[in-house]
Amino acid sequence: MSSQRSQPAVTSPDPPAERQNDCFMDSPTNTKPAKNTIEISKLIAFESTRPEEMVVQDAANSDYPDGGLRAWMVVCGSFVGVFSTSGLVNSWGVFQSYYETTLLQKTDPSRIALIGSLQYALVFLPGLVTGRLFDLGYFRIPYAFWSAVFVASIFLTAQCSKYWQFLLCQGLTQGLAVGMTFGPATAVLGHWFLKRRGLVFGFMALGASIGGTAFPILTRTLISRIGYQWTMRIKGFIALCTMTISNLVLRRRLPPKKVMGGLINTQAFKNPAFTLYCWAQFTAFLGVYTVLTYIDVRAISLGVPVDFSFYLVSIANAGSAFGRVLGGLLVDRFGVVNITAPATVLTAVLTFVWPLIRSKGGFIGLAIPYGFSSGIVVSTFSLPMYAMGDIENAGRRMGMVFSMAALGGLAGPPIDGAIIRATGNYKWVGVFAGSVSLVSVGFLLWTRYIMLRGKLFGKF
C-alpha cells in the first residue's frame, strides 16, 4: 500500500515548530515530497482498519528539536518528578519488611504485599485516563493537582497505624497520584525528542532508580534516629520540592488534536502487533516486581542481618540505574524489542536462581544484575507506542499498554505471597515469576516478527 497521499495545501497561522507534519506535504499539482521533509529509516506503522494490513509512513521529523535548552529542561522536569514518585514506589521492599517486623507484625505478609502491588499497579493503570487527557491537551492543571495529592499522601501515611489506613493512604491514594503524574511526564518527552527518545526515556527513568536507591537508605537511617513518622514527613518535604520543580519546567510542545473516540481506541487492537505487545507487558509485570518485593524479606528469613538486608533494595535500584541509561542508548541504536527481549530473559533466569541463594554475597551478586536487567524492561517498554501509530494517539495507546502492565503488577506480588503461604518457601515463587517472564519474551518476539514483516534481522 502506498504511503504517499495527495492532499490540498493547508494554510495555517501556526509557526512551524507548533505543527505536526504529515508524512508528505503535497500540493494539488505536485505529489512529490516537500523540500523540508526529512526522510529517515525509522518507519511508523499505525492501526489499519484491516488486521492483516499495516500502513507504513515515513516520518517527517524536521520539527522535533531533539535537543536544546528548553527540551532538556523538560527532561530534567520528568527526571525530578519520577525521582520522588516512582522512586518511592520502587523502595516498597523496605516498607514490606519493616511493616512485617514492626507496625503490621500480626498482618499476613500477602495482605501487606497488597499495599505495594496497589502502588505498582496504579503507576500504570491510570494511563487510560492520563493518556486520553494528554492527547486532548489537558496537562498542566491535572499534573499540578495530582502532584499535590501525592505530597499530601506521604504526610498522611506518617499518621497511619492500622492496616486499612496504610492500604488507603500509601497503597491507593499515593499509588493513584503517582500514576496520574507518571503518564503525562512520560508522554510529554515524545513532543520534544524523536531520534534520542531511548536516551531521554532512560535518563528520565534514571530518576526512579536514584530515588529507589536513596529512599531505602534514607528510611533505614532516619527511622532508627527520629522514628517512622518524622521519616515520612521528611520524605514529604523532599517530594514537595521535587514536584514543584517538575511543575515549573514541564511543558507540552505540540498542539492538541481533536481525535475521535473515548479512553480506549479499539481500532488499535486490530493491529495484531499492538495486541501481542499488550499481553507481553501484562506477563512481564506479573513477574518483574517479585524479587524487588521479597529480596530483603527472604534475606532476613535466612539470618542475614536486618541492618544489611534493608540495603538490598537500594543495591538493586543502583543496578537498575545503569540498566535504564544503557538500555536507553542501546534501544536508539538497535531497537526496543531487540534489547528488552534479552533483558527479560536475563530477568527470568535471575528470578529462577533467587530462591537458591543463601549468603550475603549471593544476594549482592543477584541484586545488581537483576536491577540492571529489570531496569531495562521497565524503562523502555512504552517506546514502541510511538512506532505503532500517529503521534496524536500516542498518549491513548500508551495508556492502554500501561493499563495491561498495571494489571500484571497488581496481581503479581499477592500471588507470590499466596504461594509463600501455601508452600512455606520461595522456590515456587521463583518458578512462577520466572515462567511468566519467559512467556512475555515469547509475546515480544511475536510482536517483533509482525512489525518486521517476518524478517529475521531488523531494528525494532
XYZ file of C-alpha atoms in Angstrom:
460
model
C 0.000 0.000 0.000
C 1.500 3.345 -0.944
C 2.457 5.637 1.894
C 2.197 8.762 -0.237
C -1.061 10.677 -0.193
C -2.147 13.683 -2.191
C -3.870 16.402 -0.211
C -4.751 20.066 -0.607
C -2.297 22.618 0.611
C -3.277 23.971 4.004
C -2.526 27.469 5.182
C -2.034 27.727 8.936
C -1.093 30.668 11.130
C 0.778 28.349 13.472
C 4.585 28.563 13.473
C 6.414 25.535 12.055
C 7.536 24.401 15.496
C 3.956 24.029 16.600
C 2.785 21.965 13.634
C 2.829 18.208 13.220
C 3.844 17.416 9.660
C 2.155 14.716 7.683
C 4.379 12.127 6.095
C 4.497 14.154 2.902
C 3.285 17.737 2.482
C 1.897 17.663 -1.053
C 0.204 20.316 -3.115
C -2.649 19.593 -5.531
C -0.332 19.970 -8.521
C 2.730 18.296 -7.133
C 2.663 14.908 -5.444
C 6.390 14.859 -4.710
C 7.576 15.271 -1.143
C 8.066 18.845 0.037
C 11.623 20.135 0.295
C 11.502 20.436 4.080
C 10.663 16.756 4.507
C 13.444 14.749 6.091
C 13.372 11.105 5.165
C 14.693 8.730 7.786
C 14.962 4.995 8.057
C 12.627 4.693 11.020
C 9.144 3.774 9.881
C 5.963 4.448 11.764
C 3.256 1.828 11.484
C -0.226 2.730 12.616
C -3.516 0.985 13.086
C -5.304 -0.139 9.948
C -8.951 -0.971 9.638
C -7.908 -4.396 8.465
C -5.880 -6.616 10.825
C -3.725 -8.010 8.047
C -2.726 -4.582 6.796
C -0.198 -2.249 8.291
C 0.002 1.205 6.828
C 3.577 2.423 6.788
C 4.586 6.036 6.633
C 7.927 7.821 6.579
C 8.108 10.278 9.459
C 8.609 13.922 8.749
C 10.791 14.873 11.662
C 12.024 18.350 10.849
C 10.060 19.948 13.687
C 11.396 17.763 16.525
C 14.029 19.749 18.459
C 15.848 16.607 19.670
C 17.847 18.872 21.961
C 18.252 22.450 23.089
C 17.860 24.117 26.486
C 14.046 24.012 26.584
C 13.867 20.353 25.561
C 16.422 19.274 28.149
C 14.635 21.293 30.831
C 11.582 19.144 30.109
C 13.696 16.009 30.531
C 15.000 17.331 33.859
C 11.431 18.062 34.945
C 10.445 14.469 34.233
C 13.591 13.257 35.995
C 12.935 15.046 39.292
C 9.253 14.116 39.120
C 9.833 10.375 38.855
C 12.668 10.634 41.409
C 10.055 11.174 44.102
C 7.048 9.353 42.649
C 8.394 6.180 41.057
C 11.440 6.292 43.334
C 9.213 5.959 46.372
C 7.254 3.124 44.754
C 10.482 1.311 43.844
C 11.530 1.394 47.504
C 8.465 -0.564 48.631
C 10.523 -3.625 49.572
C 11.886 -1.721 52.576
C 8.362 -0.988 53.793
C 7.323 -4.617 53.237
C 9.989 -5.907 55.614
C 9.592 -3.031 58.098
C 5.828 -3.449 58.351
C 6.134 -7.230 58.727
C 8.515 -6.857 61.686
C 7.046 -3.781 63.416
C 3.876 -1.822 62.640
C 1.890 -4.663 60.998
C 3.544 -7.639 62.653
C 0.274 -9.540 63.082
C -0.878 -8.983 59.478
C -0.457 -11.670 56.825
C 2.503 -10.885 54.501
C 0.348 -11.314 51.398
C -2.047 -8.642 52.711
C 0.877 -6.301 53.355
C 2.146 -7.036 49.840
C -1.213 -5.833 48.517
C -0.248 -2.292 49.564
C 2.857 -2.465 47.389
C 1.120 -4.173 44.490
C -1.537 -1.436 44.515
C 1.248 1.100 44.161
C 2.909 -0.849 41.354
C -0.377 -1.229 39.512
C -1.535 2.351 39.932
C 1.696 3.692 38.469
C 0.363 2.469 35.117
C -3.377 1.807 35.487
C -4.477 5.481 35.229
C -2.708 5.610 31.876
C -6.056 5.151 30.115
C -7.251 8.433 31.608
C -3.993 10.389 31.561
C -3.200 9.288 28.009
C -6.538 10.469 26.672
C -6.413 13.743 28.615
C -2.906 14.367 27.335
C -3.965 13.794 23.717
C -6.772 16.324 24.229
C -4.370 18.931 25.625
C -5.078 18.659 29.374
C -1.711 18.574 31.079
C -0.636 21.333 33.482
C -3.680 21.574 35.782
C -4.158 17.780 36.264
C -0.413 17.369 36.769
C -0.334 20.080 39.435
C -3.396 18.699 41.223
C -2.099 15.143 41.460
C 1.348 16.371 42.463
C -0.308 17.994 45.471
C -2.242 14.790 46.231
C 0.998 12.795 46.098
C 2.736 15.072 48.594
C -0.298 15.035 50.902
C -0.472 11.216 50.798
C 3.064 10.947 52.186
C 2.233 13.166 55.146
C -0.965 11.173 55.727
C 0.939 7.872 55.651
C 3.076 9.184 58.507
C -0.039 9.209 60.688
C -1.161 5.665 59.843
C -1.137 2.896 62.433
C -3.658 0.312 61.151
C -3.609 -1.870 58.040
C -6.623 -0.276 56.344
C -5.079 3.159 56.841
C -1.837 2.122 55.135
C -3.824 0.475 52.341
C -5.869 3.639 51.761
C -3.131 6.287 52.103
C 0.031 4.559 50.920
C -1.426 1.967 48.574
C -4.446 3.604 46.964
C -4.014 7.384 47.273
C -0.255 7.534 46.851
C -0.278 4.964 44.058
C -3.053 6.765 42.177
C -1.244 10.109 42.477
C 1.962 8.549 41.149
C 0.103 7.086 38.177
C -1.687 10.329 37.336
C 1.649 12.166 37.170
C 3.833 9.431 35.661
C 1.887 9.067 32.406
C 1.962 12.750 31.390
C 5.604 13.143 32.488
C 6.446 10.265 30.147
C 4.271 11.253 27.180
C 5.483 14.853 27.060
C 9.022 13.702 26.213
C 7.734 12.431 22.866
C 6.873 16.018 21.903
C 10.486 17.130 22.140
C 12.565 14.142 21.029
C 12.483 11.550 18.256
C 15.949 10.255 17.381
C 17.040 10.423 21.021
C 13.845 9.086 22.594
C 15.501 5.999 24.008
C 18.206 8.110 25.640
C 15.828 10.637 27.212
C 13.447 7.923 28.412
C 16.404 6.182 30.003
C 17.514 9.424 31.639
C 14.013 10.065 32.949
C 13.813 6.522 34.307
C 17.196 7.056 35.964
C 15.360 9.358 38.347
C 13.254 6.426 39.526
C 16.372 4.340 40.129
C 18.154 7.082 42.055
C 15.036 7.663 44.123
C 14.649 3.918 44.653
C 18.273 3.805 45.832
C 18.177 6.886 48.056
C 14.808 6.439 49.779
C 15.514 2.985 51.317
C 18.836 4.244 52.705
C 17.155 7.383 53.990
C 14.354 5.329 55.544
C 16.640 2.913 57.338
C 18.940 5.669 58.594
C 16.256 8.032 59.853
C 13.774 5.557 61.379
C 16.304 4.476 63.998
C 17.078 8.112 64.865
C 13.861 10.118 64.600
C 11.157 7.468 64.223
C 8.774 6.431 61.455
C 6.528 9.492 61.459
C 9.219 12.117 61.019
C 10.992 9.942 58.455
C 7.857 10.022 56.310
C 7.448 13.761 56.852
C 10.982 14.421 55.634
C 10.163 12.390 52.534
C 7.085 14.552 52.107
C 9.147 17.743 52.166
C 11.555 16.253 49.614
C 8.607 15.388 47.368
C 7.218 18.913 47.763
C 10.476 20.401 46.438
C 10.915 17.999 43.531
C 7.303 18.141 42.363
C 7.356 21.949 42.472
C 10.374 21.980 40.152
C 8.736 19.437 37.869
C 5.561 21.512 37.568
C 7.535 24.648 36.747
C 9.515 23.224 33.816
C 7.307 20.570 32.176
C 5.531 21.842 29.070
C 3.802 20.425 26.001
C 5.162 21.487 22.618
C 2.660 20.192 20.072
C -0.925 21.458 19.967
C -3.708 19.011 20.871
C -5.651 17.283 18.127
C -9.357 16.523 18.172
C -9.138 12.770 17.711
C -12.443 10.923 17.888
C -13.011 8.169 20.429
C -13.037 7.578 24.156
C -10.482 6.295 26.629
C -9.844 3.108 24.651
C -9.010 3.109 20.963
C -10.464 -0.224 19.889
C -9.047 0.233 16.399
C -5.572 -0.191 17.879
C -6.347 -3.826 18.717
C -6.918 -4.537 15.022
C -3.161 -4.253 14.765
C -2.066 -7.724 15.980
C 1.372 -6.414 16.907
C -0.167 -3.948 19.353
C -2.392 -6.618 20.911
C 0.510 -9.007 21.388
C 2.629 -6.259 22.875
C -0.090 -5.534 25.442
C -0.019 -9.175 26.547
C 3.782 -9.079 26.630
C 3.675 -6.276 29.187
C 0.960 -7.938 31.268
C 3.027 -11.093 31.693
C 6.279 -9.157 32.165
C 4.919 -7.088 35.047
C 3.284 -10.150 36.561
C 6.777 -11.311 37.486
C 9.207 -8.391 37.321
C 8.471 -6.970 40.804
C 8.732 -10.298 42.660
C 12.415 -10.119 43.564
C 12.261 -6.409 44.395
C 9.355 -7.034 46.769
C 10.698 -10.064 48.631
C 14.510 -9.952 48.344
C 15.071 -8.393 51.759
C 12.301 -10.424 53.437
C 13.885 -13.592 52.080
C 17.337 -12.482 53.288
C 16.059 -11.793 56.822
C 14.395 -15.224 56.952
C 17.791 -16.806 56.230
C 19.513 -14.970 59.061
C 21.055 -12.125 57.072
C 21.362 -9.123 59.432
C 18.405 -6.759 59.246
C 20.683 -3.716 59.012
C 22.164 -5.140 55.827
C 19.048 -6.622 54.246
C 17.381 -3.206 54.164
C 20.008 -2.086 51.652
C 19.353 -4.871 49.148
C 16.540 -2.872 47.530
C 18.897 0.107 47.209
C 21.569 -2.120 45.667
C 19.059 -3.472 43.136
C 17.894 0.040 42.267
C 21.505 1.178 41.860
C 21.979 -1.624 39.321
C 18.735 -0.521 37.715
C 20.163 2.961 37.169
C 22.841 1.574 34.847
C 20.281 -0.569 33.052
C 17.929 2.335 32.410
C 20.592 4.629 30.943
C 22.443 1.983 28.953
C 19.154 0.473 27.814
C 18.044 3.857 26.509
C 21.229 4.222 24.484
C 21.008 0.686 23.100
C 17.363 0.866 22.007
C 18.119 4.007 19.988
C 20.792 2.039 18.172
C 19.289 -1.447 17.870
C 15.536 -1.169 18.555
C 13.414 -1.634 21.673
C 12.431 -5.309 21.456
C 15.912 -6.288 20.263
C 17.154 -5.101 23.666
C 14.229 -5.742 26.021
C 13.721 -9.364 24.965
C 17.244 -10.467 26.051
C 16.912 -8.303 29.183
C 13.643 -10.063 30.056
C 15.309 -13.453 29.571
C 18.070 -12.425 31.999
C 15.439 -11.211 34.480
C 13.659 -14.572 34.245
C 16.870 -16.561 34.792
C 17.815 -14.497 37.847
C 14.296 -14.944 39.237
C 14.668 -18.714 38.933
C 18.036 -18.531 40.723
C 16.963 -16.143 43.513
C 15.338 -18.760 45.861
C 18.550 -20.812 45.796
C 20.735 -18.037 47.236
C 21.512 -18.180 50.958
C 24.508 -15.907 51.607
C 25.020 -12.159 51.905
C 27.434 -12.150 48.961
C 24.989 -14.150 46.892
C 22.213 -11.632 47.466
C 24.506 -8.779 46.409
C 25.605 -10.750 43.352
C 21.971 -11.248 42.348
C 20.607 -7.792 43.213
C 22.974 -5.878 40.912
C 22.354 -7.779 37.633
C 18.655 -8.173 38.453
C 18.344 -4.444 38.918
C 20.227 -3.903 35.661
C 18.030 -6.177 33.537
C 14.713 -5.226 35.141
C 15.665 -1.559 34.763
C 15.868 -2.011 31.005
C 12.498 -3.769 30.953
C 10.517 -1.183 32.923
C 12.144 1.948 31.476
C 11.765 1.297 27.744
C 8.545 -0.680 27.334
C 6.463 2.375 26.366
C 8.701 3.383 23.436
C 7.096 1.127 20.774
C 3.831 3.044 21.212
C 5.289 5.900 19.175
C 6.095 3.450 16.368
C 2.660 1.825 16.271
C 0.628 4.824 15.216
C 0.294 8.546 14.704
C 1.573 10.941 17.375
C -1.938 12.335 18.029
C -2.977 8.974 19.527
C 0.319 8.110 21.228
C -0.951 9.039 24.700
C -4.019 6.822 24.351
C -2.024 3.843 23.055
C 0.469 4.334 25.867
C -2.356 4.395 28.392
C -3.737 1.115 27.077
C -0.364 -0.610 27.387
C 0.183 0.949 30.817
C -3.137 -0.499 31.964
C -2.189 -4.002 30.870
C 1.132 -3.666 32.687
C -0.727 -2.391 35.753
C -2.963 -5.448 35.906
C 0.125 -7.638 35.922
C 1.798 -5.516 38.601
C -1.359 -5.626 40.714
C -1.721 -9.407 40.559
C 1.931 -10.429 40.859
C 3.011 -9.719 44.491
C -0.219 -11.022 46.123
C 0.038 -14.221 44.071
C 3.641 -14.530 45.251
C 2.532 -14.033 48.844
C -0.160 -16.685 48.490
C 2.392 -19.148 47.083
C 4.718 -18.463 50.026
C 1.898 -19.039 52.489
C 0.801 -22.261 50.773
C 4.260 -23.804 50.305
C 6.258 -22.267 53.136
C 9.217 -21.431 50.879
C 10.266 -19.224 47.962
C 11.139 -21.916 45.424
C 7.795 -21.973 43.669
C 7.571 -18.189 43.788
C 10.717 -18.075 41.690
C 9.332 -20.708 39.318
C 6.078 -18.782 38.838
C 7.633 -15.336 38.350
C 10.418 -16.628 36.111
C 7.996 -18.598 33.951
C 5.639 -15.691 33.281
C 8.662 -13.580 32.348
C 9.611 -16.143 29.713
C 6.046 -16.086 28.384
C 6.493 -12.337 27.983
C 9.582 -12.949 25.857
C 7.503 -15.103 23.526
C 4.964 -12.309 23.050
C 7.764 -9.804 22.449
C 9.369 -11.902 19.746
C 5.999 -12.476 18.091
C 5.398 -8.723 18.068
C 8.816 -8.172 16.514
C 8.093 -10.775 13.829
C 4.940 -8.919 12.774
C 6.481 -5.456 12.856
C 9.447 -6.562 10.741
C 7.155 -8.424 8.301
C 8.762 -11.791 9.028
C 12.363 -10.630 8.661
C 14.930 -12.239 10.934
C 17.137 -9.168 11.131
C 15.923 -5.631 11.593
C 15.579 -2.762 14.036
C 12.549 -2.898 16.285
